[in-house]
Amino acid sequence: MGASDKSLGAMMLLVAGLVFTYYTTWAILLPFFDASSPIHNYFPAREWAIRLPAFVLVVGLSGIGFFIGSTIRKENRKKAQKAKLRAA
């Protein structure tokens, strides 16, 4: 089990490194290249360098908020049920 965890962690780290390098090149370094440079063919329009992370952030925060809200709701139901059983 330990070896598979290490390989999974290594793959996740590799993917994160590649995504970071691609995004950094796209958002920060690409403006310094001439518009006719062939490197521009490997990247989407620069406006998506802002839209895509903003969308991921909104979806991620919404998911976290939904998870926290559902957890709080479940805990409150458990507390109400315990209080109802004590009163009966």
PDB file of C-alpha atoms in Angstrom:
ATOM      1  CA  MET A   1       0.000   0.000   0.000  1.00  0.00           C
ATOM      2  CA  GLY A   2       2.876   2.387   0.756  1.00  0.00           C
ATOM      3  CA  ALA A   3       4.411   2.132  -2.693  1.00  0.00           C
ATOM      4  CA  SER A   4       1.128   2.913  -4.441  1.00  0.00           C
ATOM      5  CA  ASP A   5       0.636   5.947  -2.177  1.00  0.00           C
ATOM      6  CA  LYS A   6       4.103   7.187  -3.065  1.00  0.00           C
ATOM      7  CA  SER A   7       3.521   6.708  -6.783  1.00  0.00           C
ATOM      8  CA  LEU A   8       0.134   8.440  -6.555  1.00  0.00           C
ATOM      9  CA  GLY A   9       1.716  11.337  -4.667  1.00  0.00           C
ATOM     10  CA  ALA A  10       4.517  11.544  -7.216  1.00  0.00           C
ATOM     11  CA  MET A  11       2.026  11.625 -10.089  1.00  0.00           C
ATOM     12  CA  MET A  12      -0.051  14.312  -8.379  1.00  0.00           C
ATOM     13  CA  LEU A  13       3.088  16.381  -7.764  1.00  0.00           C
ATOM     14  CA  LEU A  14       4.173  15.951 -11.377  1.00  0.00           C
ATOM     15  CA  VAL A  15       0.772  17.025 -12.707  1.00  0.00           C
ATOM     16  CA  ALA A  16       0.671  20.017 -10.349  1.00  0.00           C
ATOM     17  CA  GLY A  17       4.157  21.046 -11.480  1.00  0.00           C
ATOM     18  CA  LEU A  18       3.218  20.775 -15.140  1.00  0.00           C
ATOM     19  CA  VAL A  19       0.005  22.763 -14.658  1.00  0.00           C
ATOM     20  CA  PHE A  20       1.902  25.439 -12.716  1.00  0.00           C
ATOM     21  CA  THR A  21       4.589  25.698 -15.404  1.00  0.00           C
ATOM     22  CA  TYR A  22       2.020  25.843 -18.230  1.00  0.00           C
ATOM     23  CA  TYR A  23      -0.107  28.474 -16.471  1.00  0.00           C
ATOM     24  CA  THR A  24       2.898  30.583 -15.481  1.00  0.00           C
ATOM     25  CA  THR A  25       4.186  30.555 -19.042  1.00  0.00           C
ATOM     26  CA  TRP A  26       0.718  31.361 -20.360  1.00  0.00           C
ATOM     27  CA  ALA A  27      -0.181  34.173 -17.977  1.00  0.00           C
ATOM     28  CA  ILE A  28       3.173  35.765 -17.147  1.00  0.00           C
ATOM     29  CA  LEU A  29       5.754  35.003 -19.828  1.00  0.00           C
ATOM     30  CA  LEU A  30       3.608  34.970 -22.986  1.00  0.00           C
ATOM     31  CA  PRO A  31       3.142  38.773 -23.159  1.00  0.00           C
ATOM     32  CA  PHE A  32       6.894  39.172 -23.542  1.00  0.00           C
ATOM     33  CA  PHE A  33       6.934  37.124 -26.760  1.00  0.00           C
ATOM     34  CA  ASP A  34       6.154  38.738 -30.092  1.00  0.00           C
ATOM     35  CA  ALA A  35       2.554  38.165 -31.262  1.00  0.00           C
ATOM     36  CA  SER A  36       3.834  36.415 -34.394  1.00  0.00           C
ATOM     37  CA  SER A  37       5.842  33.932 -32.331  1.00  0.00           C
ATOM     38  CA  PRO A  38       4.806  30.291 -32.820  1.00  0.00           C
ATOM     39  CA  ILE A  39       4.670  29.807 -29.048  1.00  0.00           C
ATOM     40  CA  HIS A  40       1.294  31.599 -29.047  1.00  0.00           C
ATOM     41  CA  ASN A  41      -0.203  28.612 -30.882  1.00  0.00           C
ATOM     42  CA  TYR A  42       0.187  26.431 -27.774  1.00  0.00           C
ATOM     43  CA  PHE A  43      -1.976  28.607 -25.511  1.00  0.00           C
ATOM     44  CA  PRO A  44      -5.597  29.799 -25.502  1.00  0.00           C
ATOM     45  CA  ALA A  45      -6.493  33.500 -25.515  1.00  0.00           C
ATOM     46  CA  ARG A  46      -5.084  35.447 -22.554  1.00  0.00           C
ATOM     47  CA  GLU A  47      -8.553  36.370 -21.276  1.00  0.00           C
ATOM     48  CA  TRP A  48      -8.998  32.720 -20.268  1.00  0.00           C
ATOM     49  CA  ALA A  49      -5.956  33.011 -18.005  1.00  0.00           C
ATOM     50  CA  ILE A  50      -8.245  34.989 -15.684  1.00  0.00           C
ATOM     51  CA  ARG A  51     -11.623  33.405 -16.437  1.00  0.00           C
ATOM     52  CA  LEU A  52     -10.591  29.795 -15.909  1.00  0.00           C
ATOM     53  CA  PRO A  53      -9.015  30.198 -12.435  1.00  0.00           C
ATOM     54  CA  ALA A  54     -11.910  32.448 -11.379  1.00  0.00           C
ATOM     55  CA  PHE A  55     -14.408  29.791 -12.435  1.00  0.00           C
ATOM     56  CA  VAL A  56     -12.465  27.052 -10.643  1.00  0.00           C
ATOM     57  CA  LEU A  57     -12.299  29.229  -7.518  1.00  0.00           C
ATOM     58  CA  VAL A  58     -16.059  29.913  -7.527  1.00  0.00           C
ATOM     59  CA  VAL A  59     -16.912  26.242  -8.074  1.00  0.00           C
ATOM     60  CA  GLY A  60     -14.433  25.121  -5.416  1.00  0.00           C
ATOM     61  CA  LEU A  61     -15.653  27.602  -2.809  1.00  0.00           C
ATOM     62  CA  SER A  62     -19.261  26.705  -3.608  1.00  0.00           C
ATOM     63  CA  GLY A  63     -18.471  23.028  -3.109  1.00  0.00           C
ATOM     64  CA  ILE A  64     -16.749  23.722   0.202  1.00  0.00           C
ATOM     65  CA  GLY A  65     -19.667  25.879   1.342  1.00  0.00           C
ATOM     66  CA  PHE A  66     -22.167  23.198   0.353  1.00  0.00           C
ATOM     67  CA  PHE A  67     -20.184  20.553   2.235  1.00  0.00           C
ATOM     68  CA  ILE A  68     -19.932  22.680   5.379  1.00  0.00           C
ATOM     69  CA  GLY A  69     -23.624  23.574   5.187  1.00  0.00           C
ATOM     70  CA  SER A  70     -24.719  19.966   4.791  1.00  0.00           C
ATOM     71  CA  THR A  71     -22.452  18.879   7.649  1.00  0.00           C
ATOM     72  CA  ILE A  72     -23.891  21.549   9.941  1.00  0.00           C
ATOM     73  CA  ARG A  73     -27.421  20.547   8.939  1.00  0.00           C
ATOM     74  CA  LYS A  74     -26.748  16.876   9.711  1.00  0.00           C
ATOM     75  CA  GLU A  75     -25.212  17.723  13.083  1.00  0.00           C
ATOM     76  CA  ASN A  76     -28.194  19.910  13.993  1.00  0.00           C
ATOM     77  CA  ARG A  77     -30.578  17.088  13.054  1.00  0.00           C
ATOM     78  CA  LYS A  78     -28.637  14.673  15.260  1.00  0.00           C
ATOM     79  CA  LYS A  79     -28.712  17.139  18.173  1.00  0.00           C
ATOM     80  CA  ALA A  80     -32.462  17.722  17.727  1.00  0.00           C
ATOM     81  CA  GLN A  81     -33.123  13.992  17.593  1.00  0.00           C
ATOM     82  CA  LYS A  82     -31.074  13.396  20.772  1.00  0.00           C
ATOM     83  CA  ALA A  83     -32.909  16.232  22.530  1.00  0.00           C
ATOM     84  CA  LYS A  84     -36.241  14.776  21.432  1.00  0.00           C
ATOM     85  CA  LEU A  85     -35.276  11.335  22.795  1.00  0.00           C
ATOM     86  CA  ARG A  86     -34.201  12.849  26.131  1.00  0.00           C
ATOM     87  CA  ALA A  87     -37.456  14.748  26.471  1.00  0.00           C
ATOM     88  CA  ALA A  88     -39.546  11.659  25.761  1.00  0.00           C
TER      89      ALA A  88
END
